[in-house]
CSV table of C-alpha atoms in Angstrom, one decimal:
chain,number,residue,atom,x,y,z
A,1,UNK,CA,5.5,0.4,-1.2
A,2,UNK,CA,3.7,-1.3,1.8
A,3,UNK,CA,4.7,-4.7,3.1
A,4,UNK,CA,4.6,-7.4,5.7
A,5,UNK,CA,7.8,-8.9,7.0
A,6,UNK,CA,7.0,-11.9,9.7
A,7,UNK,CA,10.6,-13.0,10.7
A,8,UNK,CA,9.3,-16.9,12.5
A,9,UNK,CA,8.5,-19.0,9.2
A,10,UNK,CA,7.6,-22.1,12.0
A,11,UNK,CA,7.4,-21.6,16.1
A,12,UNK,CA,6.9,-24.7,18.1
A,13,UNK,CA,5.3,-24.0,21.8
A,14,UNK,CA,4.3,-26.4,24.6
A,15,UNK,CA,0.2,-26.3,24.9
A,16,UNK,CA,0.0,-23.6,28.2
A,17,UNK,CA,3.0,-21.8,27.1
A,18,UNK,CA,2.5,-18.4,26.1
A,19,UNK,CA,3.0,-17.0,22.4
A,20,UNK,CA,4.0,-14.4,20.7
A,21,UNK,CA,4.1,-14.2,17.1
A,22,UNK,CA,5.9,-11.0,15.2
A,23,UNK,CA,5.3,-9.0,12.5
A,24,UNK,CA,6.6,-5.6,11.2
A,25,UNK,CA,5.7,-3.3,8.5
A,26,UNK,CA,5.8,-0.3,6.3
A,27,UNK,CA,3.2,1.8,5.3
A,28,UNK,CA,3.3,5.9,5.7
A,29,UNK,CA,0.7,6.5,7.3
A,30,UNK,CA,-1.4,5.2,9.8
A,31,UNK,CA,-2.3,1.8,8.8
A,32,UNK,CA,-4.7,-0.1,9.8
A,33,UNK,CA,-3.6,-3.7,10.4
A,34,UNK,CA,-4.8,-7.1,10.5
A,35,UNK,CA,-3.7,-10.7,11.9
A,36,UNK,CA,-6.1,-14.1,9.9
A,37,UNK,CA,-5.2,-17.8,11.2
A,38,UNK,CA,-6.0,-20.4,8.5
A,39,UNK,CA,-6.8,-23.8,9.6
A,40,UNK,CA,-5.3,-26.8,7.7
A,41,UNK,CA,-7.6,-26.6,4.3
A,42,UNK,CA,-9.7,-23.9,5.5
A,43,UNK,CA,-10.2,-20.0,4.6
A,44,UNK,CA,-8.4,-17.1,6.6
A,45,UNK,CA,-10.7,-16.2,9.8
A,46,UNK,CA,-10.0,-12.5,10.9
A,47,UNK,CA,-8.9,-13.1,14.9
A,48,UNK,CA,-8.5,-9.0,15.0
A,49,UNK,CA,-7.8,-5.6,13.7
A,50,UNK,CA,-6.5,-2.1,14.9
A,51,UNK,CA,-7.5,1.0,12.9
A,52,UNK,CA,-7.0,3.6,15.9
A,53,UNK,CA,-7.1,4.1,19.7
A,54,UNK,CA,-6.1,2.4,22.1
A,55,UNK,CA,-2.6,0.0,20.8
A,56,UNK,CA,-4.1,-3.0,22.5
A,57,UNK,CA,-6.4,-4.5,20.4
A,58,UNK,CA,-8.2,-7.9,21.7
A,59,UNK,CA,-9.6,-10.7,19.1
A,60,UNK,CA,-11.3,-14.0,19.2
A,61,UNK,CA,-9.9,-17.2,20.8
A,62,UNK,CA,-7.9,-15.3,23.7
A,63,UNK,CA,-5.7,-13.2,21.7
A,64,UNK,CA,-4.8,-10.0,21.6
A,65,UNK,CA,-1.9,-7.9,19.9
A,66,UNK,CA,-0.2,-4.2,20.1
A,67,UNK,CA,0.2,-1.6,17.8
A,68,UNK,CA,3.7,0.4,18.1
A,69,UNK,CA,4.1,2.9,15.5
A,70,UNK,CA,7.8,3.6,17.3
A,71,UNK,CA,8.6,0.5,16.0
A,72,UNK,CA,6.1,-0.3,13.4
A,73,UNK,CA,4.8,-3.2,14.6
A,74,UNK,CA,1.7,-5.4,15.2
A,75,UNK,CA,3.0,-8.5,17.3
A,76,UNK,CA,0.0,-10.9,18.3
A,77,UNK,CA,0.6,-12.7,21.7
A,78,UNK,CA,-1.6,-15.4,23.3
A,79,UNK,CA,-0.9,-16.1,27.2
A,80,UNK,CA,-1.7,-19.8,27.2
A,81,UNK,CA,-1.7,-21.8,23.6
A,82,UNK,CA,-4.3,-24.8,23.2
A,83,UNK,CA,-3.7,-27.3,20.9
A,84,UNK,CA,-6.3,-26.4,18.9
A,85,UNK,CA,-4.3,-23.2,18.3
A,86,UNK,CA,-2.2,-25.1,15.9
A,87,UNK,CA,-2.4,-23.7,12.4
A,88,UNK,CA,-0.7,-20.2,10.2
A,89,UNK,CA,-1.3,-17.0,11.2
A,90,UNK,CA,-0.7,-14.2,9.6
A,91,UNK,CA,-0.8,-10.2,9.3
A,92,UNK,CA,-1.3,-7.6,7.1
A,93,UNK,CA,-2.0,-3.9,6.5
A,94,UNK,CA,-4.5,-2.1,4.3
A,95,UNK,CA,-4.4,0.3,1.7
A,96,UNK,CA,-6.6,2.7,0.1
A,97,UNK,CA,-6.9,2.8,-3.7
A,98,UNK,CA,-9.9,3.6,-5.5
A,99,UNK,CA,-12.1,3.6,-3.0
A,100,UNK,CA,-11.1,-0.2,-2.1
A,101,UNK,CA,-9.1,-1.1,1.1
A,102,UNK,CA,-6.5,-3.7,-0.7
A,103,UNK,CA,-4.6,-6.1,2.1
A,104,UNK,CA,-0.8,-6.9,2.0
A,105,UNK,CA,-0.2,-10.3,3.6
A,106,UNK,CA,2.9,-11.2,5.3
A,107,UNK,CA,4.2,-14.5,4.4
A,108,UNK,CA,2.4,-16.5,7.4
A,109,UNK,CA,4.4,-18.4,10.5
A,110,UNK,CA,3.0,-21.5,11.4
A,111,UNK,CA,2.2,-22.9,15.2
A,112,UNK,CA,2.9,-25.9,16.0
A,113,UNK,CA,1.9,-27.2,19.4
A,114,UNK,CA,3.4,-29.9,21.0
A,115,UNK,CA,1.1,-31.4,23.7
B,1,UNK,CA,-26.0,-15.5,6.6
B,2,UNK,CA,-23.3,-17.8,4.1
B,3,UNK,CA,-20.8,-15.3,4.1
B,4,UNK,CA,-18.2,-15.6,1.4
B,5,UNK,CA,-18.8,-19.0,-1.8
B,6,UNK,CA,-16.7,-20.3,-3.8
B,7,UNK,CA,-17.4,-22.6,-6.4
B,8,UNK,CA,-16.0,-25.4,-7.1
B,9,UNK,CA,-13.9,-26.6,-3.9
B,10,UNK,CA,-11.7,-28.3,-6.4
B,11,UNK,CA,-11.1,-28.7,-9.6
B,12,UNK,CA,-7.8,-30.6,-12.2
B,13,UNK,CA,-7.5,-29.0,-16.1
B,14,UNK,CA,-5.3,-30.3,-18.3
B,15,UNK,CA,-2.8,-27.3,-19.6
B,16,UNK,CA,-4.7,-25.2,-22.2
B,17,UNK,CA,-8.2,-25.8,-20.5
B,18,UNK,CA,-10.1,-22.9,-19.5
B,19,UNK,CA,-12.3,-22.5,-15.7
B,20,UNK,CA,-14.5,-20.2,-14.3
B,21,UNK,CA,-14.7,-19.7,-10.7
B,22,UNK,CA,-17.3,-18.5,-9.1
B,23,UNK,CA,-17.9,-16.4,-6.2
B,24,UNK,CA,-20.9,-14.4,-3.9
B,25,UNK,CA,-21.2,-13.0,-0.9
B,26,UNK,CA,-24.4,-11.9,0.3
B,27,UNK,CA,-23.2,-9.3,3.1
B,28,UNK,CA,-23.5,-6.0,0.9
B,29,UNK,CA,-20.3,-5.6,0.5
B,30,UNK,CA,-19.3,-3.4,-2.0
B,31,UNK,CA,-15.9,-4.4,-2.7
B,32,UNK,CA,-14.4,-8.0,-3.4
B,33,UNK,CA,-10.7,-9.6,-4.3
B,34,UNK,CA,-9.9,-12.8,-5.8
B,35,UNK,CA,-5.9,-13.8,-4.4
B,36,UNK,CA,-3.5,-17.3,-5.0
B,37,UNK,CA,-2.1,-18.2,-2.3
B,38,UNK,CA,1.4,-20.4,-3.2
B,39,UNK,CA,3.5,-22.1,0.1
B,40,UNK,CA,5.8,-20.0,1.4
B,41,UNK,CA,4.0,-16.8,-0.4
B,42,UNK,CA,1.4,-16.0,1.4
B,43,UNK,CA,-1.6,-14.3,-0.5
B,44,UNK,CA,-0.6,-12.3,-3.7
B,45,UNK,CA,-3.9,-10.2,-4.7
B,46,UNK,CA,-5.1,-11.0,-8.2
B,47,UNK,CA,-7.9,-8.8,-9.6
B,48,UNK,CA,-10.4,-6.7,-6.8
B,49,UNK,CA,-13.4,-4.7,-7.8
B,50,UNK,CA,-14.3,-1.4,-5.4
B,51,UNK,CA,-17.8,-1.6,-6.4
B,52,UNK,CA,-20.4,-3.6,-9.3
B,53,UNK,CA,-18.8,-2.3,-12.4
B,54,UNK,CA,-15.3,-1.4,-11.8
B,55,UNK,CA,-12.4,-4.4,-12.0
B,56,UNK,CA,-8.7,-3.6,-11.3
B,57,UNK,CA,-5.2,-5.7,-11.6
B,58,UNK,CA,-4.1,-6.4,-8.6
B,59,UNK,CA,-0.1,-7.7,-8.1
B,60,UNK,CA,-0.3,-11.1,-9.9
B,61,UNK,CA,-2.6,-10.6,-12.8
B,62,UNK,CA,-1.1,-12.1,-15.9
B,63,UNK,CA,-3.5,-15.6,-17.0
B,64,UNK,CA,-6.5,-13.9,-15.3
B,65,UNK,CA,-9.5,-12.4,-16.3
B,66,UNK,CA,-12.4,-11.4,-13.6
B,67,UNK,CA,-16.2,-10.4,-14.4
B,68,UNK,CA,-18.3,-8.6,-11.6
B,69,UNK,CA,-21.8,-9.5,-12.6
B,70,UNK,CA,-23.2,-8.1,-10.0
B,71,UNK,CA,-22.6,-6.8,-6.7
B,72,UNK,CA,-23.3,-10.1,-5.3
B,73,UNK,CA,-20.8,-11.8,-7.7
B,74,UNK,CA,-16.9,-11.7,-8.7
B,75,UNK,CA,-15.8,-14.5,-10.9
B,76,UNK,CA,-12.0,-14.9,-11.9
B,77,UNK,CA,-11.6,-16.9,-15.4
B,78,UNK,CA,-8.7,-18.4,-16.4
B,79,UNK,CA,-8.5,-19.3,-20.4
B,80,UNK,CA,-5.6,-21.3,-20.7
B,81,UNK,CA,-4.3,-22.7,-17.6
B,82,UNK,CA,-1.0,-23.3,-17.1
B,83,UNK,CA,1.2,-25.6,-14.6
B,84,UNK,CA,1.8,-22.2,-13.0
B,85,UNK,CA,-1.4,-21.4,-12.3
B,86,UNK,CA,-1.7,-24.3,-9.8
B,87,UNK,CA,-2.2,-23.1,-6.7
B,88,UNK,CA,-5.7,-22.2,-3.7
B,89,UNK,CA,-7.7,-19.6,-5.1
B,90,UNK,CA,-9.4,-17.9,-2.3
B,91,UNK,CA,-12.2,-14.9,-2.9
B,92,UNK,CA,-12.7,-12.2,0.2
B,93,UNK,CA,-15.3,-9.2,0.0
B,94,UNK,CA,-15.3,-6.9,2.5
B,95,UNK,CA,-16.4,-3.0,4.1
B,96,UNK,CA,-13.3,-2.0,6.3
B,97,UNK,CA,-12.1,-5.9,7.1
B,98,UNK,CA,-12.1,-8.8,4.9
B,99,UNK,CA,-14.1,-12.1,4.7
B,100,UNK,CA,-12.5,-14.8,3.3
B,101,UNK,CA,-14.3,-18.0,0.8
B,102,UNK,CA,-13.2,-21.3,1.6
B,103,UNK,CA,-10.8,-21.8,-1.8
B,104,UNK,CA,-10.6,-22.9,-4.4
B,105,UNK,CA,-8.0,-26.1,-4.9
B,106,UNK,CA,-6.6,-26.2,-8.5
B,107,UNK,CA,-4.1,-28.2,-10.0
B,108,UNK,CA,-3.0,-27.6,-13.3
B,109,UNK,CA,-1.4,-30.9,-15.0
């Protein structure tokens, strides 16, 4: 069965520092991979997605992620974190069943940003 | 475009009461989904609908029913609410990537 692991439940960084959030997936075929962000009390917003092609994908808000097939990873990065990036981040892998894409989510990584 | 809308935003129920959560999307997507989000559990799929007229169970369907009323609307019904159904419920729709509504925060006492 498909699964997504986000090893870090909670990460704290200082404003201006670099950030890397880890994501490992388990999926037999070529995966479709996503990162979503959720601010407190809000819904999920798509940060970026990987379907195929270039393994380094750019997203909104200055985020990027790199797909590494050999490591079954899709880690999210940002060179310089802003206080407004404090939120919870979810990695997800898509599976196709019955003509519909279903997402399997990791349990999330909560990011705290210190001033 | 409003995207994905959900009503109500908040609801408190007593055990055994019933209610329907409403979801609508204006992006002309075929697929729609209902998730629940609990602390430390991420999002878990309750039901989904690949197209108008079809629905399928997800990971945690027990205690819920759904109706795909038309292409725009996908409702989630709790027939007899239980405290274990206290959660935040999200609706989503998709063509290639999923777009989420703002959520309904449900408390069952």
